[in-house]
Amino acid sequence: MRAHFQRFDEHLQSRQLAYSTRVPYLAELRRLATALEEDGQSSDLKTLTMDRITRYFVREGRSSLTQRRALTVLNQFLTWAKHPLAAEVGAMRMPRIHTAAPDYLSEAEEKALRKTLRTRSDVTSQPRDRALFCLLLDTGLRVAEAAALTVGDVELSEKMIRVSTKGGKQRTRFLPVETRDILKLLVARQPAQAPLFRSTTGKGIGTRHIRRLLDFWVALAGISRGIHPHVLRHTFATSLLKKTGNLRLVQLALDHESPKTTAIYAHVADEELRAAIEGRRN
């Protein structure tokens, strides 16, 4: 197996999969190869059997989610390698996943964060950080998508921003008026090729930097719990669903290919419905 990993990675790159996506794929394959070798047998593709694959997954005892991901990665690898077991692996029964409701900011937390971003002009990076986090809250962009933006991606006259999404696709996102006004100050007199969100050295800030910035602003806003940047995407989606009650619109806004991916937000709608029914007579 290991002899094929480099070429499989090149195949994934040709599909324009991000580095952050390819690394877990290869890590999963290396984990399988190591487990097969620890059995005292070769991990060569020629010696791979369904019995060995099945025993591997049974022995690992991982959660249904990680097991499902592992099967998906193995199926893609074997399909690429044109291995005769690819179809059987693809047909293996996937464990059912019980997804938890996504973590998102409460209305009070979002208001506190926005107010702090708006009023703390004593913080040197406030204009950039306010633009960044309001953009995430108002468009639902993934943090990696926001980090990759350039000044030229912002089309204020068209009220939209161009985004490179998963798989290298180009999409546009609508910008609400407040976000446009904030970005207008950020892009003024800047070259189109410059990173939209950059450090004091002029280089674009990465996802880890964004995580540290959010930690800083969350603490300033008096929010006592830790907030991952992806929570802002969940906050956007949750708010949009509450306003519209339309999961299809949320799917389009988040650029989800499958409605099943968007269905996690239905938990939020269910909670709202239960609360409404419970308090109907009060």
XYZ file of N, CA and C in Angstrom:
846
model
N 0.820 -1.213 0.000
C 0.000 0.000 0.000
C 0.850 1.258 0.000
N 1.854 1.261 0.859
C 2.630 2.482 1.052
C 3.270 2.981 -0.247
N 3.620 2.052 -1.116
C 4.275 2.438 -2.361
C 3.370 3.282 -3.249
N 2.066 3.246 -2.982
C 1.107 3.965 -3.820
C 0.684 5.305 -3.219
N 1.064 5.572 -1.965
C 0.536 6.752 -1.287
C 0.906 8.061 -1.977
N 2.155 8.187 -2.444
C 2.586 9.423 -3.072
C 1.772 9.719 -4.332
N 1.575 8.684 -5.147
C 0.809 8.897 -6.379
C -0.669 9.149 -6.084
N -1.183 8.526 -5.019
C -2.572 8.798 -4.633
C -2.716 10.242 -4.183
N -1.731 10.742 -3.454
C -1.755 12.140 -3.027
C -1.725 13.067 -4.236
N -0.922 12.733 -5.229
C -0.884 13.530 -6.458
C -2.244 13.516 -7.156
N -2.911 12.352 -7.093
C -4.258 12.246 -7.652
C -5.225 13.174 -6.915
N -5.129 13.204 -5.582
C -5.993 14.082 -4.793
C -5.715 15.544 -5.112
N -4.440 15.863 -5.306
C -4.089 17.239 -5.667
C -4.674 17.614 -7.022
N -4.677 16.663 -7.949
C -5.237 16.932 -9.281
C -6.736 17.215 -9.203
N -7.370 16.680 -8.161
C -8.795 16.957 -7.926
C -8.980 18.252 -7.153
N -7.867 18.913 -6.868
C -7.843 20.211 -6.173
C -8.367 20.113 -4.739
N -8.117 18.969 -4.105
C -8.439 18.844 -2.688
C -7.405 19.607 -1.873
N -7.856 20.293 -0.865
C -6.972 21.098 -0.032
C -6.008 20.223 0.766
N -4.893 20.819 1.152
C -3.889 20.111 1.957
C -4.512 19.587 3.246
N -5.374 20.411 3.856
C -6.012 20.017 5.117
C -6.959 18.831 4.940
N -7.399 18.568 3.717
C -8.241 17.406 3.433
C -7.388 16.189 3.112
N -6.292 16.414 2.378
C -5.453 15.292 1.954
C -4.710 14.658 3.118
N -4.264 15.439 4.073
C -3.476 14.910 5.190
C -4.235 13.844 5.972
N -5.508 14.087 6.361
C -6.242 13.019 7.072
C -6.461 11.782 6.207
N -6.640 11.966 4.896
C -6.803 10.823 4.004
C -5.581 9.912 4.094
N -4.403 10.516 3.929
C -3.176 9.723 3.927
C -2.886 9.141 5.308
N -3.213 9.904 6.356
C -3.013 9.401 7.719
C -3.866 8.160 7.963
N -5.088 8.166 7.456
C -5.974 7.019 7.615
C -5.418 5.794 6.895
N -4.888 5.994 5.706
C -4.319 4.874 4.948
C -3.066 4.330 5.625
N -2.249 5.222 6.169
C -1.042 4.767 6.880
C -1.424 3.983 8.132
N -2.498 4.385 8.778
C -2.965 3.677 9.980
C -3.372 2.254 9.626
N -4.069 2.108 8.506
C -4.476 0.783 8.056
C -3.256 -0.061 7.689
N -2.312 0.540 6.970
C -1.111 -0.196 6.569
C -0.333 -0.674 7.787
N -0.211 0.194 8.794
C 0.517 -0.168 10.006
C -0.176 -1.325 10.727
N -1.507 -1.265 10.807
C -2.258 -2.331 11.485
C -2.093 -3.663 10.764
N -2.087 -3.630 9.446
C -1.912 -4.860 8.677
C -0.514 -5.437 8.884
N 0.474 -4.566 8.952
C 1.856 -5.009 9.131
C 2.084 -5.540 10.545
N 1.371 -4.977 11.525
C 1.515 -5.454 12.905
C 0.962 -6.866 13.072
N 0.132 -7.278 12.142
C -0.373 -8.653 12.156
C 0.673 -9.643 11.657
N 1.848 -9.112 11.309
C 2.906 -9.968 10.791
C 2.731 -10.302 9.325
N 1.852 -9.567 8.646
C 1.628 -9.811 7.233
C 1.956 -8.552 6.436
N 2.043 -8.710 5.158
C 2.354 -7.592 4.287
C 1.133 -6.689 4.123
N 1.394 -5.386 3.900
C 0.302 -4.464 3.598
C 0.191 -4.248 2.093
N 0.897 -5.083 1.325
C 0.843 -4.975 -0.133
C -0.596 -5.165 -0.614
N -0.985 -4.407 -1.609
C -2.350 -4.486 -2.116
C -2.715 -5.894 -2.611
N -1.709 -6.619 -3.065
C -1.977 -7.960 -3.586
C -2.436 -8.926 -2.490
N -2.048 -8.637 -1.250
C -2.406 -9.533 -0.136
C -3.650 -9.080 0.612
N -4.235 -7.978 0.174
C -5.390 -7.422 0.867
C -6.632 -8.272 0.593
N -7.330 -8.612 1.656
C -8.565 -9.394 1.522
C -9.673 -8.718 2.319
N -10.910 -9.036 2.004
C -12.034 -8.478 2.751
C -12.010 -8.935 4.195
N -11.543 -10.145 4.452
C -11.466 -10.635 5.821
C -10.515 -9.772 6.645
N -9.370 -9.419 6.068
C -8.411 -8.582 6.796
C -8.957 -7.176 7.004
N -9.652 -6.653 6.010
C -10.236 -5.314 6.133
C -11.314 -5.304 7.217
N -12.172 -6.301 7.198
C -13.257 -6.374 8.181
C -12.711 -6.508 9.600
N -11.708 -7.375 9.776
C -11.120 -7.560 11.110
C -10.463 -6.278 11.597
N -9.887 -5.520 10.685
C -9.264 -4.241 11.057
C -10.298 -3.291 11.642
N -11.436 -3.139 10.968
C -12.445 -2.199 11.440
C -13.112 -2.670 12.725
N -13.306 -3.966 12.868
C -13.889 -4.506 14.097
C -12.947 -4.285 15.270
N -11.655 -4.552 15.052
C -10.668 -4.434 16.117
C -10.444 -2.984 16.539
N -10.526 -2.065 15.594
C -10.249 -0.664 15.912
C -11.241 -0.094 16.924
N -12.500 -0.477 16.793
C -13.503 -0.048 17.766
C -13.682 1.455 17.861
N -13.555 2.131 16.740
C -13.700 3.589 16.753
C -15.163 4.010 16.670
N -15.389 5.299 16.814
C -16.754 5.810 16.738
C -17.313 5.589 15.341
N -18.632 5.630 15.247
C -19.275 5.412 13.953
C -18.840 6.454 12.929
N -18.624 7.688 13.390
C -18.232 8.755 12.470
C -16.853 8.500 11.874
N -15.857 8.182 12.734
C -14.501 7.972 12.226
C -14.429 6.684 11.400
N -15.229 5.687 11.756
C -15.255 4.448 10.980
C -15.826 4.712 9.589
N -16.851 5.501 9.544
C -17.471 5.848 8.254
C -16.474 6.600 7.369
N -15.753 7.535 7.963
C -14.755 8.289 7.197
C -13.652 7.368 6.680
N -13.216 6.440 7.541
C -12.144 5.524 7.154
C -12.561 4.644 5.976
N -13.787 4.161 6.005
C -14.290 3.343 4.904
C -14.368 4.151 3.610
N -14.765 5.395 3.722
C -14.854 6.260 2.549
C -13.481 6.475 1.929
N -12.486 6.762 2.777
C -11.116 6.977 2.291
C -10.586 5.711 1.628
N -10.782 4.558 2.277
C -10.285 3.300 1.717
C -10.957 2.997 0.384
N -12.241 3.250 0.297
C -12.954 3.008 -0.955
C -12.401 3.890 -2.083
N -12.130 5.156 -1.770
C -11.569 6.056 -2.785
C -10.185 5.598 -3.225
N -9.383 5.150 -2.266
C -8.036 4.696 -2.572
C -8.068 3.451 -3.460
N -8.877 2.476 -3.089
C -8.956 1.237 -3.848
C -9.569 1.461 -5.236
N -10.515 2.375 -5.313
C -11.101 2.705 -6.615
C -10.053 3.320 -7.528
N -9.267 4.251 -6.957
C -8.183 4.875 -7.733
C -7.169 3.827 -8.184
N -6.837 2.883 -7.296
C -5.853 1.845 -7.608
C -6.433 0.729 -8.488
N -7.735 0.832 -8.811
C -8.428 -0.181 -9.619
C -8.299 -1.571 -8.995
N -8.441 -1.595 -7.673
C -8.335 -2.851 -6.933
C -9.676 -3.593 -6.998
N -9.657 -4.890 -7.143
C -10.907 -5.651 -7.266
C -11.812 -5.580 -6.039
N -11.264 -5.200 -4.874
C -12.083 -5.133 -3.660
C -12.790 -3.790 -3.500
N -12.544 -2.851 -4.412
C -13.110 -1.510 -4.272
C -14.630 -1.545 -4.158
N -15.276 -2.319 -5.018
C -16.739 -2.386 -5.007
C -17.260 -2.974 -3.695
N -16.583 -4.000 -3.177
C -17.021 -4.626 -1.923
C -16.869 -3.668 -0.746
N -15.752 -2.938 -0.731
C -15.546 -1.960 0.343
C -16.600 -0.862 0.242
N -16.899 -0.449 -0.985
C -17.918 0.576 -1.170
C -19.298 0.122 -0.731
N -19.526 -1.174 -0.774
C -20.833 -1.716 -0.394
C -20.914 -2.082 1.080
N -19.800 -1.962 1.802
C -19.830 -2.288 3.228
C -20.845 -1.410 3.950
N -21.548 -1.987 4.870
C -22.593 -1.258 5.602
C -21.951 -0.194 6.482
N -22.323 1.046 6.219
C -21.806 2.150 7.009
C -22.617 2.286 8.291
N -21.954 2.477 9.427
C -22.692 2.655 10.683
C -23.485 3.949 10.680
N -24.644 3.901 11.287
C -25.470 5.097 11.358
C -24.842 6.133 12.280
N -24.917 7.373 11.859
C -24.319 8.457 12.637
C -25.426 9.289 13.269
N -25.326 9.457 14.567
C -26.262 10.333 15.269
C -25.559 11.668 15.492
N -25.901 12.645 14.661
C -25.203 13.929 14.709
C -25.789 14.820 15.801
N -24.913 15.468 16.509
C -25.350 16.412 17.534
C -25.656 17.754 16.875
N -26.490 18.539 17.526
C -26.781 19.875 17.019
C -25.495 20.698 17.006
N -25.300 21.526 15.988
C -24.067 22.308 15.887
C -23.960 23.361 16.983
N -22.742 23.667 17.350
C -22.486 24.716 18.337
C -22.565 26.063 17.635
N -23.259 27.005 18.239
C -23.393 28.333 17.630
C -23.516 29.380 18.728
N -23.302 30.637 18.361
C -23.411 31.731 19.323
C -24.881 32.026 19.608
N -25.175 32.258 20.869
C -26.515 32.726 21.204
C -26.658 34.160 20.694
N -27.888 34.649 20.638
C -28.098 36.026 20.178
C -27.345 37.014 21.057
N -27.337 36.756 22.352
C -26.640 37.654 23.281
C -25.135 37.627 23.037
N -24.583 36.436 22.796
C -23.146 36.310 22.535
C -22.768 36.994 21.220
N -23.597 36.807 20.200
C -23.286 37.451 18.914
C -23.346 38.968 19.043
N -24.350 39.472 19.730
C -24.454 40.919 19.924
C -23.256 41.465 20.689
N -22.826 40.735 21.718
C -21.671 41.173 22.514
C -20.408 41.198 21.667
N -20.214 40.175 20.839
C -19.029 40.121 19.989
C -19.047 41.242 18.961
N -20.179 41.455 18.317
C -20.276 42.517 17.316
C -20.066 43.901 17.942
N -20.646 44.107 19.114
C -20.489 45.400 19.777
C -19.030 45.663 20.138
N -18.353 44.638 20.644
C -16.937 44.784 21.006
C -16.092 45.069 19.772
N -16.353 44.368 18.687
C -15.618 44.601 17.442
C -15.855 46.018 16.917
N -17.044 46.547 17.159
C -17.401 47.879 16.655
C -16.824 48.998 17.512
N -16.748 48.792 18.822
C -16.420 49.899 19.728
C -14.970 49.950 20.195
N -14.248 48.821 20.127
C -12.886 48.820 20.665
C -11.866 49.326 19.642
N -12.002 50.611 19.313
C -11.090 51.227 18.346
C -9.682 51.408 18.908
N -9.520 51.154 20.228
C -8.187 51.247 20.828
C -7.307 50.066 20.435
N -7.903 49.010 19.899
C -7.140 47.847 19.447
C -6.635 48.123 18.033
N -5.336 48.038 17.834
C -4.723 48.408 16.558
C -5.332 47.668 15.369
N -5.594 46.390 15.546
C -6.077 45.571 14.431
C -7.596 45.578 14.297
N -8.271 46.490 15.019
C -9.737 46.455 15.049
C -10.394 46.530 13.678
N -9.989 47.429 12.761
C -10.683 47.485 11.454
C -10.609 46.166 10.694
N -9.427 45.563 10.664
C -9.265 44.292 9.968
C -10.055 43.187 10.649
N -9.947 43.094 11.956
C -10.596 42.010 12.691
C -12.115 42.134 12.642
N -12.610 43.368 12.703
C -14.050 43.564 12.613
C -14.553 43.115 11.244
N -13.823 43.488 10.200
C -14.202 43.082 8.844
C -14.182 41.557 8.706
N -13.161 40.931 9.263
C -13.010 39.479 9.164
C -14.153 38.744 9.843
N -14.410 39.073 11.102
C -15.395 38.293 11.855
C -16.833 38.646 11.481
N -17.068 39.885 11.065
C -18.405 40.211 10.559
C -18.651 39.501 9.229
N -17.608 39.373 8.422
C -17.743 38.639 7.162
C -18.106 37.180 7.429
N -17.436 36.556 8.383
C -17.731 35.158 8.715
C -19.149 35.013 9.259
N -19.563 35.947 10.091
C -20.898 35.885 10.672
C -21.997 36.162 9.649
N -21.695 36.975 8.639
C -22.720 37.418 7.697
C -22.741 36.646 6.387
N -21.766 35.765 6.177
C -21.745 34.989 4.938
C -21.631 33.492 5.174
N -21.180 33.082 6.364
C -21.012 31.662 6.633
C -19.806 31.059 5.941
N -18.847 31.875 5.528
C -17.640 31.344 4.892
C -16.885 30.438 5.853
N -16.208 29.440 5.301
C -15.259 28.648 6.087
C -14.048 29.542 6.363
N -13.385 29.306 7.488
C -12.271 30.175 7.862
C -11.147 30.101 6.829
N -10.910 28.927 6.240
C -9.865 28.800 5.222
C -10.222 29.592 3.972
N -11.512 29.654 3.642
C -11.958 30.440 2.493
C -11.720 31.921 2.735
N -12.005 32.383 3.948
C -11.787 33.791 4.278
C -10.299 34.138 4.259
N -9.471 33.232 4.774
C -8.033 33.488 4.827
C -7.432 33.599 3.426
N -8.040 32.948 2.448
C -7.498 32.929 1.089
C -7.969 34.104 0.237
N -8.839 34.946 0.749
C -9.398 36.041 -0.046
C -8.351 37.108 -0.369
N -8.510 37.718 -1.534
C -7.687 38.867 -1.911
C -8.588 40.092 -2.035
N -7.965 41.250 -2.103
C -8.726 42.498 -2.251
C -9.573 42.442 -3.517
N -9.023 41.856 -4.588
C -9.747 41.781 -5.852
C -10.970 40.898 -5.819
N -11.098 40.064 -4.791
C -12.274 39.194 -4.678
C -13.510 39.953 -4.214
N -13.296 41.147 -3.663
C -14.406 41.947 -3.145
C -14.971 42.825 -4.261
N -16.242 42.642 -4.576
C -16.923 43.426 -5.606
C -18.036 44.222 -4.933
N -17.663 45.375 -4.371
C -18.627 46.150 -3.604
C -19.770 46.658 -4.472
N -19.475 47.031 -5.723
C -20.523 47.540 -6.605
C -21.560 46.466 -6.928
N -21.114 45.197 -6.910
C -22.018 44.078 -7.180
C -22.584 43.480 -5.896
N -22.154 44.024 -4.751
C -22.618 43.571 -3.437
C -22.295 42.099 -3.181
N -21.113 41.687 -3.638
C -20.766 40.279 -3.476
C -19.260 40.113 -3.356
N -18.882 38.879 -2.992
C -17.476 38.525 -2.859
C -17.264 37.177 -3.545
N -16.141 37.047 -4.265
C -15.819 35.783 -4.932
C -15.025 34.896 -3.987
N -15.378 33.623 -3.935
C -14.775 32.694 -2.977
C -14.359 31.420 -3.688
N -13.155 30.928 -3.354
C -12.724 29.610 -3.824
C -13.132 28.594 -2.773
N -14.061 27.717 -3.107
C -14.600 26.771 -2.143
C -13.891 25.432 -2.259
N -14.388 24.445 -1.501
C -13.804 23.107 -1.537
C -13.821 22.557 -2.957
N -12.743 21.878 -3.337
C -12.658 21.321 -4.678
C -12.220 22.324 -5.721
N -11.809 23.536 -5.282
C -11.314 24.540 -6.212
C -12.389 25.256 -6.999
N -13.656 25.114 -6.600
C -14.738 25.787 -7.315
C -14.796 27.262 -6.943
N -15.262 28.081 -7.869
C -15.455 29.500 -7.632
C -16.928 29.772 -7.376
N -17.204 30.459 -6.274
C -18.572 30.810 -5.929
C -18.624 32.291 -5.546
N -19.826 32.848 -5.569
C -20.006 34.218 -5.101
C -20.903 34.202 -3.871
N -20.672 35.150 -2.986
C -21.487 35.280 -1.786
C -22.001 36.717 -1.683
N -23.253 36.853 -1.335
C -23.850 38.172 -1.163
C -23.312 38.826 0.109
N -23.060 40.132 0.039
C -22.563 40.885 1.192
C -23.649 41.839 1.690
N -24.119 41.679 2.926
C -25.088 42.630 3.497
C -24.471 44.024 3.586
N -25.304 45.021 3.704
C -24.843 46.417 3.631
C -23.819 46.748 4.719
N -24.030 46.281 5.949
C -23.079 46.605 7.022
C -21.700 46.013 6.730
N -21.682 44.787 6.229
C -20.408 44.144 5.899
C -19.722 44.863 4.751
N -20.507 45.319 3.775
C -19.926 46.073 2.650
C -19.277 47.354 3.149
N -19.946 48.041 4.063
C -19.406 49.296 4.588
C -18.095 49.065 5.333
N -18.012 47.974 6.075
C -16.794 47.661 6.826
C -15.654 47.306 5.868
N -15.970 46.494 4.854
C -14.942 46.071 3.896
C -14.468 47.227 3.031
N -15.337 48.194 2.809
C -14.971 49.336 1.974
C -13.733 50.034 2.519
N -13.638 50.165 3.821
C -12.475 50.801 4.440
C -11.234 49.936 4.305
N -11.433 48.621 4.308
C -10.302 47.692 4.279
C -9.663 47.607 2.893
N -10.470 47.737 1.851
C -9.952 47.549 0.489
C -9.528 48.851 -0.170
N -9.826 49.971 0.474
C -9.522 51.270 -0.137
C -8.043 51.395 -0.478
N -7.776 51.738 -1.736
C -6.415 52.014 -2.234
C -5.454 50.842 -2.046
N -5.974 49.625 -2.082
C -5.132 48.438 -1.963
C -5.106 47.697 -3.302
N -3.943 47.145 -3.692
C -3.868 46.403 -4.956
C -4.754 45.162 -4.932
N -5.299 44.821 -6.083
C -6.249 43.709 -6.170
C -5.647 42.388 -5.727
N -4.346 42.195 -5.955
C -3.721 40.906 -5.625
C -3.319 40.795 -4.152
N -3.455 41.868 -3.387
C -3.061 41.837 -1.976
C -4.029 40.984 -1.163
N -3.529 40.267 -0.140
C -4.446 39.514 0.733
C -5.443 40.461 1.376
N -6.681 40.052 1.464
C -7.702 40.903 2.074
C -7.436 41.077 3.560
N -7.067 39.982 4.224
C -6.766 40.032 5.661
C -5.288 39.728 5.842
N -4.511 40.728 6.193
C -3.062 40.571 6.238
C -2.496 41.047 7.573
N -1.301 40.566 7.840
C -0.596 40.934 9.068
C 0.126 42.256 8.857
N 0.844 42.689 9.882
C 1.591 43.947 9.787
C 2.714 43.863 8.761
N 3.121 42.644 8.396
C 4.167 42.465 7.387
C 3.601 42.480 5.968
N 2.279 42.510 5.854
C 1.651 42.523 4.540
C 1.278 41.152 4.021
N 1.672 40.105 4.743
C 1.322 38.745 4.326
C -0.071 38.374 4.838
N -0.715 37.470 4.130
C -2.038 37.025 4.557
C -1.968 36.266 5.872
N -2.991 36.436 6.696
C -3.027 35.707 7.969
C -3.635 34.335 7.729
N -3.133 33.328 8.448
C -3.603 31.957 8.282
C -4.717 31.607 9.247
N -5.197 30.383 9.150
C -6.329 29.946 9.976
C -5.978 29.896 11.459
N -4.732 29.520 11.782
C -4.339 29.485 13.194
C -4.306 30.892 13.781
N -3.829 31.836 12.983
C -3.795 33.236 13.415
C -5.227 33.723 13.668
N -6.130 33.347 12.779
C -7.530 33.748 12.929
C -8.116 33.158 14.211
N -7.744 31.927 14.522
C -8.240 31.291 15.753
C -7.764 32.086 16.975
N -6.497 32.504 16.966
C -5.973 33.278 18.096
C -6.659 34.637 18.194
N -6.922 35.261 17.052
C -7.618 36.554 17.050
C -9.020 36.422 17.627
N -9.708 35.343 17.251
C -11.062 35.148 17.773
C -11.032 34.925 19.278
N -10.071 34.159 19.757
C -9.925 33.961 21.209
C -9.791 35.310 21.911
N -9.001 36.205 21.323
C -8.762 37.526 21.900
C -10.054 38.338 21.966
N -10.798 38.374 20.873
C -12.010 39.190 20.821
C -13.149 38.583 21.641
N -13.209 37.274 21.686
C -14.232 36.603 22.504
C -14.024 36.948 23.977
N -12.756 36.955 24.401
C -12.452 37.314 25.793
C -12.814 38.777 26.058
N -12.509 39.667 25.105
C -12.847 41.087 25.267
C -14.359 41.281 25.370
N -15.100 40.446 24.652
C -16.562 40.568 24.644
C -17.196 39.976 25.898
N -16.382 39.362 26.764
C -16.910 38.801 27.999
C -17.598 37.463 27.830
N -17.308 36.780 26.725
C -17.871 35.451 26.492
C -16.962 34.447 27.184
N -17.513 33.688 28.102
C -16.687 32.871 28.991
C -16.258 31.542 28.400
N -16.862 31.114 27.315
C -16.505 29.816 26.741
C -15.626 29.985 25.509
N -14.906 28.922 25.174
C -14.074 28.955 23.994
C -14.921 28.874 22.730
N -14.537 29.638 21.723
C -15.281 29.675 20.462
C -14.328 29.377 19.311
N -14.599 28.303 18.589
C -13.817 27.980 17.388
C -14.371 28.804 16.225
N -13.515 29.244 15.280
C -14.019 30.031 14.145
C -15.172 29.385 13.393
N -15.217 28.037 13.342
C -16.297 27.369 12.606
C -17.650 27.600 13.282
N -17.633 27.972 14.557
C -18.875 28.281 15.262
C -19.567 29.480 14.602
N -18.782 30.389 14.021
C -19.372 31.551 13.357
C -20.153 31.118 12.115
N -19.650 30.109 11.412
C -20.373 29.551 10.264
C -21.688 28.909 10.730
N -21.617 28.163 11.829
C -22.829 27.561 12.381
C -23.814 28.639 12.836
N -23.290 29.731 13.364
C -24.151 30.822 13.824
C -24.905 31.441 12.650
N -24.186 31.666 11.553
C -24.819 32.200 10.346
C -25.934 31.273 9.865
N -25.620 29.976 9.769
C -26.591 29.006 9.254
C -27.802 28.893 10.170
N -27.556 28.869 11.468
C -28.642 28.740 12.437
C -29.563 29.950 12.382
N -28.958 31.138 12.320
C -29.746 32.373 12.251
C -30.570 32.421 10.974
N -29.957 32.017 9.851
C -30.668 32.029 8.569
C -31.856 31.063 8.596
N -31.654 29.904 9.213
C -32.748 28.928 9.303
C -33.874 29.454 10.188
N -33.521 30.089 11.284
C -34.544 30.629 12.180
C -35.375 31.716 11.484
N -34.695 32.516 10.640
C -35.379 33.615 9.961
C -36.270 33.122 8.828
N -35.801 32.104 8.114
C -36.502 31.670 6.903
C -37.265 30.367 7.059
N -36.795 29.482 7.963
C -37.384 28.162 8.090
C -37.157 27.293 6.868
N -36.181 27.674 6.035
C -35.957 27.005 4.751
C -34.571 26.379 4.713
N -34.497 25.052 4.883
C -33.208 24.362 4.862
C -32.537 24.438 3.486
N -33.334 24.510 2.431
C -32.767 24.604 1.085
C -31.968 25.891 0.923
N -32.469 26.987 1.458
C -31.728 28.246 1.389
C -30.423 28.155 2.169
N -30.475 27.501 3.312
C -29.265 27.316 4.106
C -28.259 26.466 3.342
N -28.736 25.426 2.687
C -27.858 24.571 1.879
C -27.161 25.376 0.800
N -27.892 26.229 0.106
C -27.305 27.057 -0.950
C -26.318 28.057 -0.369
N -26.663 28.654 0.763
C -25.800 29.658 1.369
C -24.478 29.070 1.840
N -24.508 27.810 2.301
C -23.300 27.160 2.806
C -22.553 26.389 1.722
N -23.119 26.324 0.527
C -22.512 25.597 -0.592
C -22.374 24.112 -0.274
N -23.372 23.550 0.391
C -23.405 22.111 0.640
C -23.940 21.397 -0.598
N -23.217 20.389 -1.068
C -23.674 19.650 -2.237
C -24.879 18.774 -1.909
N -24.900 18.234 -0.702
C -25.989 17.340 -0.304
C -26.834 17.972 0.799
N -28.157 17.867 0.700
C -29.013 18.378 1.780
C -28.806 17.636 3.090
N -28.238 16.420 3.030
C -27.972 15.666 4.246
C -26.970 16.395 5.128
N -26.015 17.093 4.498
C -25.017 17.837 5.263
C -25.668 18.978 6.023
N -26.621 19.626 5.386
C -27.307 20.771 5.994
C -28.299 20.337 7.065
N -28.682 19.061 7.039
C -29.728 18.576 7.939
C -29.360 18.692 9.412
N -28.068 18.867 9.724
C -27.695 19.010 11.141
C -28.371 20.221 11.767
N -28.712 21.220 10.942
C -29.333 22.424 11.486
C -30.819 22.225 11.774
N -31.373 21.104 11.305
C -32.766 20.805 11.617
C -32.952 20.595 13.112
N -31.881 20.148 13.798
C -31.945 19.991 15.254
C -32.317 21.316 15.911
N -31.745 22.391 15.361
C -32.002 23.719 15.917
C -33.468 24.080 15.731
N -34.001 23.799 14.536
C -35.410 24.080 14.272
C -36.296 23.269 15.199
N -35.916 22.011 15.443
C -36.688 21.167 16.347
C -36.713 21.748 17.753
N -35.555 22.236 18.217
C -35.476 22.816 19.554
C -36.357 24.058 19.653
N -36.337 24.903 18.614
C -37.174 26.099 18.590
C -38.655 25.717 18.633
N -39.005 24.657 17.868
C -40.396 24.217 17.825
C -40.842 23.706 19.190
N -39.997 22.895 19.829
C -40.355 22.363 21.144
C -40.559 23.493 22.153
N -39.650 24.473 22.104
C -39.743 25.602 23.036
C -41.029 26.398 22.788
N -41.372 26.568 21.507
C -42.577 27.320 21.171
C -43.826 26.607 21.654
N -43.869 25.270 21.465
C -45.025 24.493 21.900
C -45.146 24.500 23.417
N -43.970 24.371 24.073
C -43.954 24.344 25.533
C -44.486 25.648 26.113
N -44.124 26.766 25.477
C -44.513 28.077 26.025
C -45.751 28.672 25.391
N -46.443 27.901 24.571
C -47.578 28.435 23.807
C -48.682 29.006 24.697
N -48.921 28.363 25.810
C -50.051 28.781 26.675
C -49.603 29.717 27.787
N -48.324 30.031 27.845
C -47.823 30.891 28.928
C -48.006 32.363 28.575
